[in-house]
PDB file of C-alpha atoms in Angstrom:
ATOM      1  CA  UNK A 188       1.778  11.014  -9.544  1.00 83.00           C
ATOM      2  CA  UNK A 189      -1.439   9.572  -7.602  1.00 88.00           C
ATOM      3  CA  UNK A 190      -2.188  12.938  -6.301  1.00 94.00           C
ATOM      4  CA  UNK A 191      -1.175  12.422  -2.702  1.00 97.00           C
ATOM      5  CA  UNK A 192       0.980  14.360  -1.016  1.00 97.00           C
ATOM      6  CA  UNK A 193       3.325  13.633   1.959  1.00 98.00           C
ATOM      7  CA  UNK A 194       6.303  15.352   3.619  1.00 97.00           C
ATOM      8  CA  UNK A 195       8.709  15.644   5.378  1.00 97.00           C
ATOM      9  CA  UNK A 196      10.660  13.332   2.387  1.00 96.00           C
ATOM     10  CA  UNK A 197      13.123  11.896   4.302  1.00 96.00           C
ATOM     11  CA  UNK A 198      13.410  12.458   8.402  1.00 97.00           C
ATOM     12  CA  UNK A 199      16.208  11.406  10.655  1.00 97.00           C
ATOM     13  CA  UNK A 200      16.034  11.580  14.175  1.00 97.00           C
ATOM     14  CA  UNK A 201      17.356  10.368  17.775  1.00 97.00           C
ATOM     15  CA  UNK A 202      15.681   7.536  19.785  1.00 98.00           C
ATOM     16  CA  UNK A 203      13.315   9.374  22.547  1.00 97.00           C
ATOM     17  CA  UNK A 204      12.177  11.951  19.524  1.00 98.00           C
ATOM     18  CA  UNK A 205       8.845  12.991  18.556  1.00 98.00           C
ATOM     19  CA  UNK A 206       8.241  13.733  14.622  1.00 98.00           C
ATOM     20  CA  UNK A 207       5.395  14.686  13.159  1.00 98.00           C
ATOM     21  CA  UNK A 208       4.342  13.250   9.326  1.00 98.00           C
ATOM     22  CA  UNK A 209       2.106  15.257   7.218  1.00 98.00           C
ATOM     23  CA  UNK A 210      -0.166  13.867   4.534  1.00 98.00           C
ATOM     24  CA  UNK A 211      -2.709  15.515   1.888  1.00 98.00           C
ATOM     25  CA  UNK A 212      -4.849  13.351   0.617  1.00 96.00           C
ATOM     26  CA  UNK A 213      -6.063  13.624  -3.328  1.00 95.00           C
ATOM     27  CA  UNK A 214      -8.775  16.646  -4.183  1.00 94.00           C
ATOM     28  CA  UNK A 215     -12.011  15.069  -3.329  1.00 91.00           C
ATOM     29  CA  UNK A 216     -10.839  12.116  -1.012  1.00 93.00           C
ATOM     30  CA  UNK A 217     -12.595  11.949   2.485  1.00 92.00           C
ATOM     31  CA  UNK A 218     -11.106   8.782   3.598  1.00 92.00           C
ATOM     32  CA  UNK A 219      -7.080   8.902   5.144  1.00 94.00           C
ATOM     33  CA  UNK A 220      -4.969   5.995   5.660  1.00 94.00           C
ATOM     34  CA  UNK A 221      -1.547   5.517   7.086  1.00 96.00           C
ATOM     35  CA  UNK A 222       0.812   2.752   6.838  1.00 94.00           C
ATOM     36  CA  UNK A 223       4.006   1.614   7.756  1.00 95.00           C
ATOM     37  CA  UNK A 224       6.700  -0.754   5.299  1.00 92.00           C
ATOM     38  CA  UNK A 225       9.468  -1.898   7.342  1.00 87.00           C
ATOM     39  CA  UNK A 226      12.144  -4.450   5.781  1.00 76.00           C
ATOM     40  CA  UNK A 227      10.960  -7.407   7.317  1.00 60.00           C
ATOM     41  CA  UNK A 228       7.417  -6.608   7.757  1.00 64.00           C
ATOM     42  CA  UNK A 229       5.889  -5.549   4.553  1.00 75.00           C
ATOM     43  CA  UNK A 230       2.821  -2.704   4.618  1.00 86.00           C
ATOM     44  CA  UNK A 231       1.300  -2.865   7.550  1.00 90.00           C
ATOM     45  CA  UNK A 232      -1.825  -0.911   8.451  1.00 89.00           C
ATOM     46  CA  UNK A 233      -1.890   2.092  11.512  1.00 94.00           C
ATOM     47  CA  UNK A 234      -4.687   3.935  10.819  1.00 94.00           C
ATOM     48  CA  UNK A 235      -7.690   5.273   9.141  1.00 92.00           C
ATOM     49  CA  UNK A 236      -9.699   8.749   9.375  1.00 94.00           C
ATOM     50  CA  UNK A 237     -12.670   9.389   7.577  1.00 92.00           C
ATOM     51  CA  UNK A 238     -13.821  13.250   7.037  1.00 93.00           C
ATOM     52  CA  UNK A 239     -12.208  13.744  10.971  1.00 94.00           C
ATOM     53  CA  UNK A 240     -13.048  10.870  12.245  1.00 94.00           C
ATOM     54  CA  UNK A 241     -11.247   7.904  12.945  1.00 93.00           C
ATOM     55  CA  UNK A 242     -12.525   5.317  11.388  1.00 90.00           C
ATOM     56  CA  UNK A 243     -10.291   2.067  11.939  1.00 88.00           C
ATOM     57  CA  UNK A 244      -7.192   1.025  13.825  1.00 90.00           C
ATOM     58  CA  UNK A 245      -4.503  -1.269  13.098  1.00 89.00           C
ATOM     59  CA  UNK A 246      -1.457  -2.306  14.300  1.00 83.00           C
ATOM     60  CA  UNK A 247      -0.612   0.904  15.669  1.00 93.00           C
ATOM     61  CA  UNK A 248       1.354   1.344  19.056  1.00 95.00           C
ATOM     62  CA  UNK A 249       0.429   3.374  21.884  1.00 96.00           C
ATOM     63  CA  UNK A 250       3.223   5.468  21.272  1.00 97.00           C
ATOM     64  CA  UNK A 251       1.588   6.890  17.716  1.00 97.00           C
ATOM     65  CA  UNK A 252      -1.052   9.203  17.175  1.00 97.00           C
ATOM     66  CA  UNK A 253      -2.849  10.854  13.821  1.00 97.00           C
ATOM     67  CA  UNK A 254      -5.594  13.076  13.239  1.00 97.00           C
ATOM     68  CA  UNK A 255      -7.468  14.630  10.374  1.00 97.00           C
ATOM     69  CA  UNK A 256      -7.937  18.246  10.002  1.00 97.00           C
ATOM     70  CA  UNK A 257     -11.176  20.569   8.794  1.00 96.00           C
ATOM     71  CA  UNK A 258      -9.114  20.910   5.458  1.00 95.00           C
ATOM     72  CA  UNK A 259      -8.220  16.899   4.934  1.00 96.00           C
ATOM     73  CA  UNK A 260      -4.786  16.543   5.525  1.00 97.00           C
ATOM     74  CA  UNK A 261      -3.666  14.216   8.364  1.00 98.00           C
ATOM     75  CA  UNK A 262      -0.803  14.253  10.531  1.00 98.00           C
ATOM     76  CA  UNK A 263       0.994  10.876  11.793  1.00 98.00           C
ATOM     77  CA  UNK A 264       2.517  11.609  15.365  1.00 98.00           C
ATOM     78  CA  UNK A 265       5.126   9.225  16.331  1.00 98.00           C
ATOM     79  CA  UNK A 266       6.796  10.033  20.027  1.00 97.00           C
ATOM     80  CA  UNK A 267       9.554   8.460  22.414  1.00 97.00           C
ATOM     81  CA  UNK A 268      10.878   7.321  19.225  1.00 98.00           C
ATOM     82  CA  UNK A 269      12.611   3.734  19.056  1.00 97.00           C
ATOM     83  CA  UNK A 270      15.483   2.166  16.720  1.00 96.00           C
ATOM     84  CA  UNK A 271      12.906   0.153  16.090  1.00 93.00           C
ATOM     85  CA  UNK A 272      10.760   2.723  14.415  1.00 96.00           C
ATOM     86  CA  UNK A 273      12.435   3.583  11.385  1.00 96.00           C
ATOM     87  CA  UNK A 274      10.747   2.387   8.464  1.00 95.00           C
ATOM     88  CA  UNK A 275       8.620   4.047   5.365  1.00 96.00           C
ATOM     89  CA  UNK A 276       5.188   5.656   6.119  1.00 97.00           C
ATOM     90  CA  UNK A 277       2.791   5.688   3.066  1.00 96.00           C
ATOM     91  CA  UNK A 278      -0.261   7.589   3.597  1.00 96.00           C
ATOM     92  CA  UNK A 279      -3.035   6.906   1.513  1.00 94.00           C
ATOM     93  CA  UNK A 280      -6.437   8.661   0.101  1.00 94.00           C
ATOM     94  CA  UNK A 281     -10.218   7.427  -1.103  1.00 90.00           C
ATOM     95  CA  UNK A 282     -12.767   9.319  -1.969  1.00 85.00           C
ATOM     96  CA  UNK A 283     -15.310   7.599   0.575  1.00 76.00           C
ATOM     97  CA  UNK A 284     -15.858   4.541   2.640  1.00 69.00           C
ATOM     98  CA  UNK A 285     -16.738   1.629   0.303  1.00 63.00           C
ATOM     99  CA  UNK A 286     -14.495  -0.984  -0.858  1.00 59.00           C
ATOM    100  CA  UNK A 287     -12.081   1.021  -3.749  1.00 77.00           C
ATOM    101  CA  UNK A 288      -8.762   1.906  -4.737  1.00 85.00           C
ATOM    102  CA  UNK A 289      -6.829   3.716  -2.157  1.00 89.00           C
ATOM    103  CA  UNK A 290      -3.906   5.704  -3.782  1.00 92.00           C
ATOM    104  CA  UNK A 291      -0.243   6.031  -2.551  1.00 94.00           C
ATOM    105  CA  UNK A 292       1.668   9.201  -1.301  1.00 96.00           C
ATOM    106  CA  UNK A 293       5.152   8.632  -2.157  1.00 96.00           C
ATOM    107  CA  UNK A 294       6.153   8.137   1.631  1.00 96.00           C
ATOM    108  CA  UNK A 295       8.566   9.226   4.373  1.00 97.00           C
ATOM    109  CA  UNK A 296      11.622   7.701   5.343  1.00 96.00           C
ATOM    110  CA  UNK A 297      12.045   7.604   8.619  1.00 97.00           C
ATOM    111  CA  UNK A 298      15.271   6.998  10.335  1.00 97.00           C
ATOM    112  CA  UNK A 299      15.552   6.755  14.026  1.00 97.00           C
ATOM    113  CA  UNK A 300      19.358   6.478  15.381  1.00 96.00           C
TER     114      UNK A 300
ATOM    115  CA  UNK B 156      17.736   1.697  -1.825  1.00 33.00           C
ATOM    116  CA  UNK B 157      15.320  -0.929  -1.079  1.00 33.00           C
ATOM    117  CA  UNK B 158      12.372  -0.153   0.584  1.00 35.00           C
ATOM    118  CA  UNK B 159      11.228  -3.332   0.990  1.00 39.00           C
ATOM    119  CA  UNK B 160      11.950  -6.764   2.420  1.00 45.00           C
ATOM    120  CA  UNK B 161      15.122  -8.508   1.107  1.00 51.00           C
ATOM    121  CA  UNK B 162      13.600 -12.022   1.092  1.00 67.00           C
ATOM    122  CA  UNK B 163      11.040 -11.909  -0.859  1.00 81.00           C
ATOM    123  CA  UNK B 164      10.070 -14.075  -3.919  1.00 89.00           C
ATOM    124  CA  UNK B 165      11.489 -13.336  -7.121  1.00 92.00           C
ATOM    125  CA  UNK B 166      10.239 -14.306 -10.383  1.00 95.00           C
ATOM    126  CA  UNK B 167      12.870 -13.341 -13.213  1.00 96.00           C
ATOM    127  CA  UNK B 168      11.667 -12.982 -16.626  1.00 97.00           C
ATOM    128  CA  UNK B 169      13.102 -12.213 -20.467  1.00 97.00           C
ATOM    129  CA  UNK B 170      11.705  -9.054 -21.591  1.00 97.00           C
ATOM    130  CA  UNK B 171       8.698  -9.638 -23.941  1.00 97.00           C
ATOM    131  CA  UNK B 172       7.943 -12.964 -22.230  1.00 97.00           C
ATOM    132  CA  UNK B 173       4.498 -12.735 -20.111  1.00 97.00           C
ATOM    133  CA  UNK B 174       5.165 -12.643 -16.352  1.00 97.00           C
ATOM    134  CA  UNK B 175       2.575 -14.662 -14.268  1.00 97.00           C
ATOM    135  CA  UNK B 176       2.348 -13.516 -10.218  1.00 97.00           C
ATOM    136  CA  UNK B 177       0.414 -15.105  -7.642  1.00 95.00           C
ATOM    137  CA  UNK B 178      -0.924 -14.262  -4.604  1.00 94.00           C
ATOM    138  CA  UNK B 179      -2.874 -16.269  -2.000  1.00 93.00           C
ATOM    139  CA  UNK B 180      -5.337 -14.035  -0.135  1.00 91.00           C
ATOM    140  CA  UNK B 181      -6.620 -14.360   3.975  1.00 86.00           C
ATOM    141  CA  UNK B 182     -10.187 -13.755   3.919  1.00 88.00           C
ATOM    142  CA  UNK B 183     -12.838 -15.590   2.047  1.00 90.00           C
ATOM    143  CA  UNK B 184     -15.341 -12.750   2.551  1.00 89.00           C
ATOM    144  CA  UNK B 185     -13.100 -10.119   1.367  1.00 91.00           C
ATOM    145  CA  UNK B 186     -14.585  -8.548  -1.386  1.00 90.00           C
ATOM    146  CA  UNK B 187     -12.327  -6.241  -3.389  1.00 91.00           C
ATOM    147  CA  UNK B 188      -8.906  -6.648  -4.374  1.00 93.00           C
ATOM    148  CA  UNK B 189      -6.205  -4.835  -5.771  1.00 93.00           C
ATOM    149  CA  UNK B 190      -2.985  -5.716  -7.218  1.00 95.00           C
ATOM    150  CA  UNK B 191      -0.194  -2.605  -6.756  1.00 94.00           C
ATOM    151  CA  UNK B 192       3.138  -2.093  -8.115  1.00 95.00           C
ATOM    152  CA  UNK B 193       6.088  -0.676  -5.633  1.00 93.00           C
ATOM    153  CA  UNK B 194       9.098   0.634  -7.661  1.00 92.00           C
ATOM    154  CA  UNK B 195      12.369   1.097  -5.279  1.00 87.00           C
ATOM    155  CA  UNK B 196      11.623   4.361  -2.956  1.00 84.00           C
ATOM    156  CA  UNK B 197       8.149   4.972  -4.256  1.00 88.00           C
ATOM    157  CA  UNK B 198       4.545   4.458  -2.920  1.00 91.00           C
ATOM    158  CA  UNK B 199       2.510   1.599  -4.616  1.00 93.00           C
ATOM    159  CA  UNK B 200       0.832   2.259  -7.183  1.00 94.00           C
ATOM    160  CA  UNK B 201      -2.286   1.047  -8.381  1.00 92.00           C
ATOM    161  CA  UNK B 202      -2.092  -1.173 -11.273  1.00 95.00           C
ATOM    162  CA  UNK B 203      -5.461  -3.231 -11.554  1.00 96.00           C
ATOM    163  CA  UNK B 204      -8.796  -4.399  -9.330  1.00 94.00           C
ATOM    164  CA  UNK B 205     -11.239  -6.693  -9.347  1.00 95.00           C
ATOM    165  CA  UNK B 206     -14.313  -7.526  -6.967  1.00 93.00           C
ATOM    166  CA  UNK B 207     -15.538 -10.272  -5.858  1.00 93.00           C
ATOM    167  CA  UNK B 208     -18.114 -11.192  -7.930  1.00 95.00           C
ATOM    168  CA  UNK B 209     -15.938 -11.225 -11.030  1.00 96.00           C
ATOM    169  CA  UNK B 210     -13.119 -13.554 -11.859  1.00 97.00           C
ATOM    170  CA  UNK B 211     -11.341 -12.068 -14.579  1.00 97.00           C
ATOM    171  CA  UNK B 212     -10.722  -8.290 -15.242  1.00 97.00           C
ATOM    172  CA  UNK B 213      -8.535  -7.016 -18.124  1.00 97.00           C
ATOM    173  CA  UNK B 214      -6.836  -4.113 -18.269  1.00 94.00           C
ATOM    174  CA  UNK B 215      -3.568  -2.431 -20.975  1.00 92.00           C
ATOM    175  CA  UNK B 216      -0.890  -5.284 -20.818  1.00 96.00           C
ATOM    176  CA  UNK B 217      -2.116  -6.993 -17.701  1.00 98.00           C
ATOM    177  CA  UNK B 218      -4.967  -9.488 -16.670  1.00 98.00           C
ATOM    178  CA  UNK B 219      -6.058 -10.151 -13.167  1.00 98.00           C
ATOM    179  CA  UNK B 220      -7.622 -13.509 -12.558  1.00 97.00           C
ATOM    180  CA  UNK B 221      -9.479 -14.228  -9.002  1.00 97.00           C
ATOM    181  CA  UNK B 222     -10.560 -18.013  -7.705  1.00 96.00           C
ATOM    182  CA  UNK B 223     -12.464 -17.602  -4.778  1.00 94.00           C
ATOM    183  CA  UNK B 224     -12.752 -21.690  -4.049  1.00 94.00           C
ATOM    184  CA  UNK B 225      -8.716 -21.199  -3.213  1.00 94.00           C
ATOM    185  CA  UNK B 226      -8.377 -17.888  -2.164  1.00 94.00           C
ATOM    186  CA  UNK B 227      -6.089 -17.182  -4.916  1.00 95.00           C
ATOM    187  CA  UNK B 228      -5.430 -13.690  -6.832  1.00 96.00           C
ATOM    188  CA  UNK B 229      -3.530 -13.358 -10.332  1.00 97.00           C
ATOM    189  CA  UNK B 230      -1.810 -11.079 -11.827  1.00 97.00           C
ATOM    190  CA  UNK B 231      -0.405 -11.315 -15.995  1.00 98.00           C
ATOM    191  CA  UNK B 232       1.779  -9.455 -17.752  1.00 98.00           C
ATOM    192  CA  UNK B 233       2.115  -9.299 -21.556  1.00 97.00           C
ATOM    193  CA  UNK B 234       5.141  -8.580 -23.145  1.00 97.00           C
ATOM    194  CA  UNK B 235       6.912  -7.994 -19.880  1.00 97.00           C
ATOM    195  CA  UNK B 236       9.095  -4.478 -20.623  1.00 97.00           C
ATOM    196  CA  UNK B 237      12.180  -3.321 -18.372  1.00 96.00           C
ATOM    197  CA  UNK B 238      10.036  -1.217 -16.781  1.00 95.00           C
ATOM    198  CA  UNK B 239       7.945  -3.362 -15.098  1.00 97.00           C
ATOM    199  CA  UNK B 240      10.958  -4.413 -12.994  1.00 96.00           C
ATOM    200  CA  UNK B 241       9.499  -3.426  -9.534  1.00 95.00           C
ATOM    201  CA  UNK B 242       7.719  -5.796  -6.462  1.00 93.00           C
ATOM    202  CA  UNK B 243       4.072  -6.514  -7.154  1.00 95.00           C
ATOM    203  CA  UNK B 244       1.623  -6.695  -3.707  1.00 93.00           C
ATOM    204  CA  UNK B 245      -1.728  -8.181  -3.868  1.00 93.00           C
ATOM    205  CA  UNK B 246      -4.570  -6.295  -1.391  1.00 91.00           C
ATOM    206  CA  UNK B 247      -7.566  -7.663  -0.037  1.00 90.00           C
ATOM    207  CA  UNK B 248     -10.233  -5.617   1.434  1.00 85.00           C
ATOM    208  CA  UNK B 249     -13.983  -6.345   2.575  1.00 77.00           C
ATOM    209  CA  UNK B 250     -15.914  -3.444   3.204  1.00 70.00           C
ATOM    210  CA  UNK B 251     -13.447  -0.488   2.880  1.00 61.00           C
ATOM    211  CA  UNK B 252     -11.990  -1.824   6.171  1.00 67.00           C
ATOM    212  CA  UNK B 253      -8.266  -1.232   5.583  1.00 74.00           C
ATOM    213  CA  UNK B 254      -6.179  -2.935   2.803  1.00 81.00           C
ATOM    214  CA  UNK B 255      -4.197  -5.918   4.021  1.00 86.00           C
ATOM    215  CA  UNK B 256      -1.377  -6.650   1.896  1.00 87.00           C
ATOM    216  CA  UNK B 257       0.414  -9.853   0.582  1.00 87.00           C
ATOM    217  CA  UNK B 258       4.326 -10.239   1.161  1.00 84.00           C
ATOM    218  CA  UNK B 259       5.236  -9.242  -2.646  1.00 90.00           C
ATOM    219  CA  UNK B 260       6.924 -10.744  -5.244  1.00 93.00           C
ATOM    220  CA  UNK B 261       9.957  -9.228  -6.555  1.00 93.00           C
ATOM    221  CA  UNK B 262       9.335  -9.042 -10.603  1.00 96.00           C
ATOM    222  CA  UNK B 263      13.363  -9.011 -12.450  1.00 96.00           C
ATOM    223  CA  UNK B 264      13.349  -8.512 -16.129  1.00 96.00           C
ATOM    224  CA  UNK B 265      16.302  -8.757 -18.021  1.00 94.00           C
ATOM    225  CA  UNK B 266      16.967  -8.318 -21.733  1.00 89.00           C
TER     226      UNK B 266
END
């Protein structure tokens, strides 16, 4: 268990949706990251917060959205929702900015139909 | 199920043999990099780092060897156990920017 913690589990929705991802990042961790794994693309970065902020952007499509709240957590906001879409979305946590280990939440699933 | 790609590499190895996995990285400057394990329907999990201005880092039952002149990232496994069945990605990072992964390699061990 790496400490993260991310829900819903699993998610299954209709294309045009919005869903909403919720992550809670290790005691002590500042730093937020989001990812998506898709079958034929492998992790790919979305998005980092740091303490509120955002702090880097990836590959992440108009469409998506994430914040960071007072308290840590982060939400991933994914609207108009495409087949397209579904995949698993890891959140990660680090204590600060700095080159170190990020650690895992155990993901969503996300299944768009 | 799977939760990730079906193609990947796959290195298939006899339990208690040492398992060997490469990785060639993007980004000469990077400057940290981590080696994770991803079991089927889990996150990754850490398994092992190393910065850049080392080139060998040991850790219980597994070894991770950089060489910067290639861009090329090691993992080893001793005694390679059932368990370790599971794909293997390689991160690269330079200055806490975000992690950018390597395809994975699919590690099989059978008895």
């Amino acid at each position: 268990d790496s400490g993260v913690t991310q829900t819903p589990k699993h998610l299954i929705t209709a294309t045009g949706q919005r869903v909403t991802l919720r992550c809670s990042p290790r005691s002590g961790d500042l730093s937020v990251y989001w990812y998506q794994q898709s079958l034929d693309q492998g992790l790919q970065f979305l998005i980092q917060y740091y303490n509120g902020e955002e702090r880097a952007k990836g590959n992440i499509l108009e469409r998506f959205s994430a914040q960071q709240f007072p308290d840590l957590h982060s939400e991933l906001n994914l609207s108009s929702l495409e087949l397209g879409d579904s995949a698993l979305y890891f959140c990660a946590s680090s204590v600060r900015l700095g080159s170190e280990t990020q650690y895992f939440g155990p993901g969503t699933r996300l299944l768009v139909l | 199920g799977e939760s990730v790609g079906l193609h990947l590499p796959t290195l298939s190895v006899q339990e208690g043999d040492n398992s060997i996995i490469n990785c060639a990285y993007s980004n000469s400057a990077s400057d940290y990099f981590i080696w994770y394990k991803q079991e089927s329907g889990k996150g990754p999990q850490f398994i092992i780092d190393i910065r850049s201005n080392m080139d060998k880092r040991q850790g219980q039952r597994v070894t991770v060897l950089l060489n910067k002149t290639v861009k090329h990232l090691s993992l080893q496994i001793a005694a390679t156990q059932p368990g370790d069945s599971a794909v293997y990605f390689c991160a690269e990072t330079l200055l806490a920017d975000k992690l950018i992964f390597g395809t994975g390699t699919r590690l099989q061990v059978f008895p």
